[in-house]
PDB file of C-alpha atoms in Angstrom:
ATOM      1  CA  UNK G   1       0.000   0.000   0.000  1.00 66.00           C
ATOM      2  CA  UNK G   2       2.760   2.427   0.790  1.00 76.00           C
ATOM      3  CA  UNK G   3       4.128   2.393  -2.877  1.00 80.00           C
ATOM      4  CA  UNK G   4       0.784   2.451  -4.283  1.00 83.00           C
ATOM      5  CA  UNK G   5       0.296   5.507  -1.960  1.00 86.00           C
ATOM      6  CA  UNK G   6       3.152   6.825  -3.454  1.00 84.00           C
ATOM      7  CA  UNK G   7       1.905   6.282  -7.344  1.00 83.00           C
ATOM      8  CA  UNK G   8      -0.964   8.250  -6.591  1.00 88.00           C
ATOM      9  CA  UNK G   9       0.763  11.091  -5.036  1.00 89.00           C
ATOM     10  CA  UNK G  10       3.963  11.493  -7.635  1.00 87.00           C
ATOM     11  CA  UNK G  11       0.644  11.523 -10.451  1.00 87.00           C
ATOM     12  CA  UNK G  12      -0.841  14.297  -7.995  1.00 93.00           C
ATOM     13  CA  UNK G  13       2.516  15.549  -7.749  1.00 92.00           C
ATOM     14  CA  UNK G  14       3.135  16.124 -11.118  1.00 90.00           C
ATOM     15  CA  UNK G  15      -0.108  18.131 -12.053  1.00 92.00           C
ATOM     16  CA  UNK G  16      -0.285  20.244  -9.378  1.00 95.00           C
ATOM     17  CA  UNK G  17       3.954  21.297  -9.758  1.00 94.00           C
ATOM     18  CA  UNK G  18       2.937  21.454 -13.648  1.00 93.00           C
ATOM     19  CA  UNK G  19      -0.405  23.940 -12.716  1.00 93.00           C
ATOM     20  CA  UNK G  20       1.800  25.955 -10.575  1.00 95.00           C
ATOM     21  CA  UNK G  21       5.072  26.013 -12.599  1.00 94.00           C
ATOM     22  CA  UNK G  22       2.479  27.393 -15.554  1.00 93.00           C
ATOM     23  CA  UNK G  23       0.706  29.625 -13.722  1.00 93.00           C
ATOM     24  CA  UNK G  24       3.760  31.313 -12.207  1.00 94.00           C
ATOM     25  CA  UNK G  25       5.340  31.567 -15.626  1.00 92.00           C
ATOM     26  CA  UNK G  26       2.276  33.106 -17.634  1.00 91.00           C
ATOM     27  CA  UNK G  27      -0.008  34.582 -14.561  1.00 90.00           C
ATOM     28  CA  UNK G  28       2.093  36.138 -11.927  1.00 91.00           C
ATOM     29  CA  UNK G  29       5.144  36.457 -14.478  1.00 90.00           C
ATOM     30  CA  UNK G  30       7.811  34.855 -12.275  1.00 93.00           C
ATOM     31  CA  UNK G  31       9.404  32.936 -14.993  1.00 91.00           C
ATOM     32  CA  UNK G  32      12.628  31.609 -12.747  1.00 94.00           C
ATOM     33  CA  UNK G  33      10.160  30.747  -9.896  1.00 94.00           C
ATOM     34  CA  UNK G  34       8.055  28.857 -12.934  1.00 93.00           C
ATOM     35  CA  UNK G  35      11.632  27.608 -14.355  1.00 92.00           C
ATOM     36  CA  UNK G  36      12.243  26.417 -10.577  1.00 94.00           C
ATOM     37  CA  UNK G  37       9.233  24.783 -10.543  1.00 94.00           C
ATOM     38  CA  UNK G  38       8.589  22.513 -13.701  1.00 91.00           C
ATOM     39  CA  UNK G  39      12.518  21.702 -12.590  1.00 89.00           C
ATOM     40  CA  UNK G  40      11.340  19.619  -9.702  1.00 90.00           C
ATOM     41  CA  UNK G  41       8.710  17.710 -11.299  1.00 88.00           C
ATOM     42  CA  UNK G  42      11.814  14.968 -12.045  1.00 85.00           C
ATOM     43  CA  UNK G  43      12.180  15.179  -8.354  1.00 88.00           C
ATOM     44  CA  UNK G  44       9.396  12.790  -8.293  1.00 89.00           C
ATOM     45  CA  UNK G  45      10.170  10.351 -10.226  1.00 84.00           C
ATOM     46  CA  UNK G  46      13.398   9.984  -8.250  1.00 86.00           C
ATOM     47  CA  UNK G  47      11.168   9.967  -5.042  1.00 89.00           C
ATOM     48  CA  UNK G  48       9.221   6.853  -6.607  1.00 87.00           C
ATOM     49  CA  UNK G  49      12.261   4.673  -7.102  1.00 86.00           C
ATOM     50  CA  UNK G  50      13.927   5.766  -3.639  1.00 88.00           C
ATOM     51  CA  UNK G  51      10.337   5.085  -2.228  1.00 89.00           C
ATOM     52  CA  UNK G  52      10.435   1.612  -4.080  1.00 88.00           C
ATOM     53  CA  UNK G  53      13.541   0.880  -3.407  1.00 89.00           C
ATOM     54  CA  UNK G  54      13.086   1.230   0.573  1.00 90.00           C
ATOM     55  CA  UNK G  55       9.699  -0.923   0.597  1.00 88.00           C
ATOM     56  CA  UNK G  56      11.679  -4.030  -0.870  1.00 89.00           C
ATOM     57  CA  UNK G  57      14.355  -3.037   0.960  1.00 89.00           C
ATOM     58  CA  UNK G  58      12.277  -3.344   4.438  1.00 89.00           C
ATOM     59  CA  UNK G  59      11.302  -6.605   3.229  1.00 86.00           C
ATOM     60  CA  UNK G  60       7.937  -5.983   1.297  1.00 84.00           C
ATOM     61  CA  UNK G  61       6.603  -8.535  -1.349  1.00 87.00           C
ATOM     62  CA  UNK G  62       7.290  -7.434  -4.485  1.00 85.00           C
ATOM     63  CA  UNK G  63       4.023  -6.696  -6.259  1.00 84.00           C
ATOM     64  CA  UNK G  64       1.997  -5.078  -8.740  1.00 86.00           C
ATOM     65  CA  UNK G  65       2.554  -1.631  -7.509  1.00 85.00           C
ATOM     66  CA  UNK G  66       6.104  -2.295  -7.441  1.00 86.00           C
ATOM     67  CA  UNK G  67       5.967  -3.527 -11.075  1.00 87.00           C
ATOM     68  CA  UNK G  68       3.843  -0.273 -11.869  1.00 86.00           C
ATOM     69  CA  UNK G  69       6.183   2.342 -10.501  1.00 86.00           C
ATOM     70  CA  UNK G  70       8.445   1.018 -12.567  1.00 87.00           C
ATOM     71  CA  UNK G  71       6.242   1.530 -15.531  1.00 88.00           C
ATOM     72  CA  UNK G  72       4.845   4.377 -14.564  1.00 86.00           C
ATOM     73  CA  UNK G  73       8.513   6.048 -14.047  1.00 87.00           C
ATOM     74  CA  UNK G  74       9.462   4.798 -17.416  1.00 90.00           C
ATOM     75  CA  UNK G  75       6.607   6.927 -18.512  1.00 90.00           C
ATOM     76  CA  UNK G  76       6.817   9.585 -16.908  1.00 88.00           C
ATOM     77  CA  UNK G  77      10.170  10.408 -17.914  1.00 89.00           C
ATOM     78  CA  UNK G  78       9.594   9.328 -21.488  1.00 92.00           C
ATOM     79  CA  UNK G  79       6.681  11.699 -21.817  1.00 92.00           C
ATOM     80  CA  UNK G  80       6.680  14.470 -19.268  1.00 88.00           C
ATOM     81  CA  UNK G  81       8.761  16.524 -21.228  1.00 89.00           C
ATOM     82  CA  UNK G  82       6.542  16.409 -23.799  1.00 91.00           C
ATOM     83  CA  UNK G  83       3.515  16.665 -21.524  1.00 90.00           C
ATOM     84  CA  UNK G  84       5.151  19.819 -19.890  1.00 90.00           C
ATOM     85  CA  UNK G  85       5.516  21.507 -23.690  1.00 91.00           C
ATOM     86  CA  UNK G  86       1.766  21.001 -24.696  1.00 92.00           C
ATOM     87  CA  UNK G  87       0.522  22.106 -21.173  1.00 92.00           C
ATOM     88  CA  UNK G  88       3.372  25.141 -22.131  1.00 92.00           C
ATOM     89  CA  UNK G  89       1.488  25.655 -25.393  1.00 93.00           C
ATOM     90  CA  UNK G  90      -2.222  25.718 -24.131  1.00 93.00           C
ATOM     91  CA  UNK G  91      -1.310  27.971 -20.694  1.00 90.00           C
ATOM     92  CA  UNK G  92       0.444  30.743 -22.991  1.00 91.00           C
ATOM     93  CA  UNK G  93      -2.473  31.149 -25.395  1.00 92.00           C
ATOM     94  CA  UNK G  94      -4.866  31.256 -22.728  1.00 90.00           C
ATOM     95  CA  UNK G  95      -2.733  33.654 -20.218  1.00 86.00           C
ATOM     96  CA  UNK G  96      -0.465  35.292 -22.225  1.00 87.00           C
ATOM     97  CA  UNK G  97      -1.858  35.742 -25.882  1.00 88.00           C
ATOM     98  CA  UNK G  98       0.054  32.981 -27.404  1.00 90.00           C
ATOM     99  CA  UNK G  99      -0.183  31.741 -30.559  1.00 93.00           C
ATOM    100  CA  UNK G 100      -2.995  29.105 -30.739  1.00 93.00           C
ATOM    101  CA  UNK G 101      -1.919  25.337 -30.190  1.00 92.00           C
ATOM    102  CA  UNK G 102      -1.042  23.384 -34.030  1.00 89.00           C
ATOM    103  CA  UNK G 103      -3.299  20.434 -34.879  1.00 88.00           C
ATOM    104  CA  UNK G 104      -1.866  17.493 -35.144  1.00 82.00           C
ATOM    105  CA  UNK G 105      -1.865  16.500 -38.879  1.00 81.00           C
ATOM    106  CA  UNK G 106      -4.542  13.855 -39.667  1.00 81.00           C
ATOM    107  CA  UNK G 107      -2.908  12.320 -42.971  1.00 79.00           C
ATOM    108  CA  UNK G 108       0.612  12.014 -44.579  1.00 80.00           C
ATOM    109  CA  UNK G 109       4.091  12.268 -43.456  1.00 84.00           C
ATOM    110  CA  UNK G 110       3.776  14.840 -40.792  1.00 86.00           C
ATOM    111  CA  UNK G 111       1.115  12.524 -38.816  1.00 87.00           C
ATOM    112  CA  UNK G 112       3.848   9.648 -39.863  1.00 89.00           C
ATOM    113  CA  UNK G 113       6.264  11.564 -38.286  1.00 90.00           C
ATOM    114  CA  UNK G 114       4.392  12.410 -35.219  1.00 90.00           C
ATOM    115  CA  UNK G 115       3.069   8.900 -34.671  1.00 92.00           C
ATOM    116  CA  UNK G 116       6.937   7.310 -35.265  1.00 94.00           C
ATOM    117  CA  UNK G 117       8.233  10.280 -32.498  1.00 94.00           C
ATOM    118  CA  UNK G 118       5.213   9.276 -30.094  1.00 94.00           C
ATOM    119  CA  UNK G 119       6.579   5.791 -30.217  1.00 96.00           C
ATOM    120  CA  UNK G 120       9.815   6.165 -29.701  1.00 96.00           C
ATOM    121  CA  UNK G 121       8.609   7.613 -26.678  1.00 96.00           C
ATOM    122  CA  UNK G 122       7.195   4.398 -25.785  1.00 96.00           C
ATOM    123  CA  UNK G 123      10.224   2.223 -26.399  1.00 97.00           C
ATOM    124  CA  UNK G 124      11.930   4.550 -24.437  1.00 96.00           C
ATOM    125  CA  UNK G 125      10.012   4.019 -21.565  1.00 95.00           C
ATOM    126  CA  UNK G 126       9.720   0.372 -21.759  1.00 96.00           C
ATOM    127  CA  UNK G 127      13.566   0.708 -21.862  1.00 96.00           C
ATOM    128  CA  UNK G 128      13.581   2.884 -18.460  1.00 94.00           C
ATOM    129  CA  UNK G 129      10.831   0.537 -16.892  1.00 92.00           C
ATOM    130  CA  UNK G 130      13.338  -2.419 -17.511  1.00 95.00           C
ATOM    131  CA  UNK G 131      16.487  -1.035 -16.231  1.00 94.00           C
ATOM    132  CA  UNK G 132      14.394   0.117 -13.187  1.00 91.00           C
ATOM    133  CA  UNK G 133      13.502  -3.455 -12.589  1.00 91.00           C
ATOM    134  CA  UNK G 134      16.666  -5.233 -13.453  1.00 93.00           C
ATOM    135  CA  UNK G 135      18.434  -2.218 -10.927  1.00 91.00           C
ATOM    136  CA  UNK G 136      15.907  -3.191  -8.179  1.00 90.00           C
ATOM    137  CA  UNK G 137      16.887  -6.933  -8.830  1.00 91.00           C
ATOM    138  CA  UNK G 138      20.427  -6.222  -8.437  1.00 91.00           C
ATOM    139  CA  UNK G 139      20.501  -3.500  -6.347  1.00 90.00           C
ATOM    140  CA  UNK G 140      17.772  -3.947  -3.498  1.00 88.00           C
ATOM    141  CA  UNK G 141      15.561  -7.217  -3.765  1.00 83.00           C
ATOM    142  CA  UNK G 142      16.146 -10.659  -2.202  1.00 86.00           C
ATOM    143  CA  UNK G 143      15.669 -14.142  -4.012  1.00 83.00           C
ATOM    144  CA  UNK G 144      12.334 -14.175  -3.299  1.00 85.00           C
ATOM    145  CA  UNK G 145      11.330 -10.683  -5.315  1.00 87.00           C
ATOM    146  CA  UNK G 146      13.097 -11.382  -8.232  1.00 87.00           C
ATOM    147  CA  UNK G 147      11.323 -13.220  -9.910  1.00 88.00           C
ATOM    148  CA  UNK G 148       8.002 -10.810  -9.390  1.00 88.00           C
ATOM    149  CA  UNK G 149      10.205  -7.916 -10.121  1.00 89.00           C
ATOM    150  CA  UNK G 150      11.846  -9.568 -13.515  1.00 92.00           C
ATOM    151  CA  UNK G 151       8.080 -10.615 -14.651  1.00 91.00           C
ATOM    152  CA  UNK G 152       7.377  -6.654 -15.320  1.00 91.00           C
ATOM    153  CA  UNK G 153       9.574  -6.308 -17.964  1.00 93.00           C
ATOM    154  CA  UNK G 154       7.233  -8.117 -20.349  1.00 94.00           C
ATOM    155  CA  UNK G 155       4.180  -5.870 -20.079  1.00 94.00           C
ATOM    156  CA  UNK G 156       5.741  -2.657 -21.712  1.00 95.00           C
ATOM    157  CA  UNK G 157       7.809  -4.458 -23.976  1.00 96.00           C
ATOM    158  CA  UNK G 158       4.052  -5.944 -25.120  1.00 96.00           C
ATOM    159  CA  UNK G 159       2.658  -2.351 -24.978  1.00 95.00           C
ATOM    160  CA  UNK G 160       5.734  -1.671 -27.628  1.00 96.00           C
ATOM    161  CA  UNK G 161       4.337  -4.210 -29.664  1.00 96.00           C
ATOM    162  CA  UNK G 162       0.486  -3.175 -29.666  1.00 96.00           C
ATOM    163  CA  UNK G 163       1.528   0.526 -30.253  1.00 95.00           C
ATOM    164  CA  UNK G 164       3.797  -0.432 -33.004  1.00 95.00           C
ATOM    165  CA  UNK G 165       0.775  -2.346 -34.881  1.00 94.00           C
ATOM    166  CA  UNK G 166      -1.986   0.077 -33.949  1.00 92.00           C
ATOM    167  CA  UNK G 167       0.288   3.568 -34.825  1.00 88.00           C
ATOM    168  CA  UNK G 168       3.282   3.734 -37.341  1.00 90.00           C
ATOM    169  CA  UNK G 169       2.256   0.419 -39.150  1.00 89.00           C
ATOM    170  CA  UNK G 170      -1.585   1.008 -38.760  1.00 88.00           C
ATOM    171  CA  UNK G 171      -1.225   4.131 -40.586  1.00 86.00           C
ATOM    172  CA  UNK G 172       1.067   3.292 -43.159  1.00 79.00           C
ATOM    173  CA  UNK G 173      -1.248   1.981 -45.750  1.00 77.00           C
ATOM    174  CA  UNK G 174      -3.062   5.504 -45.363  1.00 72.00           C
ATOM    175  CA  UNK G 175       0.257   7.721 -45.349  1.00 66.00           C
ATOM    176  CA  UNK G 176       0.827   5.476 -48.293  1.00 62.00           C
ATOM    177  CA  UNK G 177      -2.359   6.397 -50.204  1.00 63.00           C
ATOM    178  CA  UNK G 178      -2.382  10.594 -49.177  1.00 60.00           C
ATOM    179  CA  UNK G 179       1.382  10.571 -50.803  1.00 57.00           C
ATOM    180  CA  UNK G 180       0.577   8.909 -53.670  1.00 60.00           C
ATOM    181  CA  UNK G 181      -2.486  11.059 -54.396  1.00 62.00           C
ATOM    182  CA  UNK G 182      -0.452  14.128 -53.616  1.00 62.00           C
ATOM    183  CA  UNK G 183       2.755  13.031 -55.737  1.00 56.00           C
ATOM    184  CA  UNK G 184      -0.213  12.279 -58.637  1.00 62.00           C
ATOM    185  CA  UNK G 185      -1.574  16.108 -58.007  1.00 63.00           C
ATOM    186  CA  UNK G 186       1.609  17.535 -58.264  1.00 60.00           C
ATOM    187  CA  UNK G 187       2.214  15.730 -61.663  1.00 62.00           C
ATOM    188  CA  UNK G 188      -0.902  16.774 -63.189  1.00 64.00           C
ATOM    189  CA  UNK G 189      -0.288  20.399 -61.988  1.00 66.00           C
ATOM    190  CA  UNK G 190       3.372  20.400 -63.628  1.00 65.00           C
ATOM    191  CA  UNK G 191       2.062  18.592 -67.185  1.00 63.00           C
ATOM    192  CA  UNK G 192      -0.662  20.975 -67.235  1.00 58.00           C
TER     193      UNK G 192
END
């Protein structure tokens, strides 16, 4: 319960520092103090492991919610950069006259782009989420929590997978289709 406790406030954690960091950059104008701010979201990710780390440590039996703050660090640092920037991009339109926020493209090689970008982000945090658990196997846990620890590498190397097939390769036959219909445009505009 204590590192499930702990899941639950790092996610709390992490909107609240990213609400404040925001609304000290764009509504009271204290851009260091913002700066300052979004700088310690990290913080809680470390927080998680160390937290983690102590409850095996202590003796706990390894779990789900260890095996999920090991995911859910590997995500966290995989996409909370790019979490902060489109919170960064809605706050200063609505606060400080920014320009509005860019759609994401629905066809062609910009949303093949986007979607190959978004999951890289994913490998990368099934990458994090496995050293996590292979450190907490050789670092921290007994005999007896290995094996629970080593059996969450699987799940995000499966999430991999099913984002791989349902994004980049899901789209490609449509990516395919837009490009060829635009390279055909372009050819009829240039004979014509």
């Amino acid at each position: 319960m204590f590192v499930a406790g702990f899941i639950a406030a790092s996610e709390i954690g992490l909107w609240v520092l990213l609400g404040l960091g925001l609304a000290l950059r764009y509504v009271v104008r204290r851009r260091r103090a913002s700066t300052v701010t979004l700088a310690l979201i990290p913080l809680l990710d470390l927080a998680l492991v160390i937290a983690v780390a102590v409850d095996l440590h202590r003796g706990a039996e390894a779990g789900t919610t260890h095996g999920l703050a090991g995911i859910y660090l590997g995500f966290s640092i995989a996409f909370g950069p790019s979490i902060v920037r489109w919170a960064d991009v809605r706050f200063a339109h609505r606060f400080a006259g920014g320009p509005p926020p860019v759609k994401p493209p629905k066809h062609g090689p910009e949303r093949m782009a986007a979607l190959w970008r978004e999951w890289f982000r994913v490998v990368l945090a099934a990458v994090i989420a496995s050293v996590v658990m292979l450190g907490l196997v050789v670092l921290v846990a007994d005999g007896d929590q290995d094996g629970a620890l080593l059996g969450w590498i699987r799940p995000p190397w499966t999430l991999v997978g099913l984002w791989f097939l349902f994004g980049p390769l899901w789209e490609l036959p449509t990516s395919w289709r837009v490009d060829q219909r635009e390279a055909e445009s372009a050819s009829s505009r240039s004979s014509s």
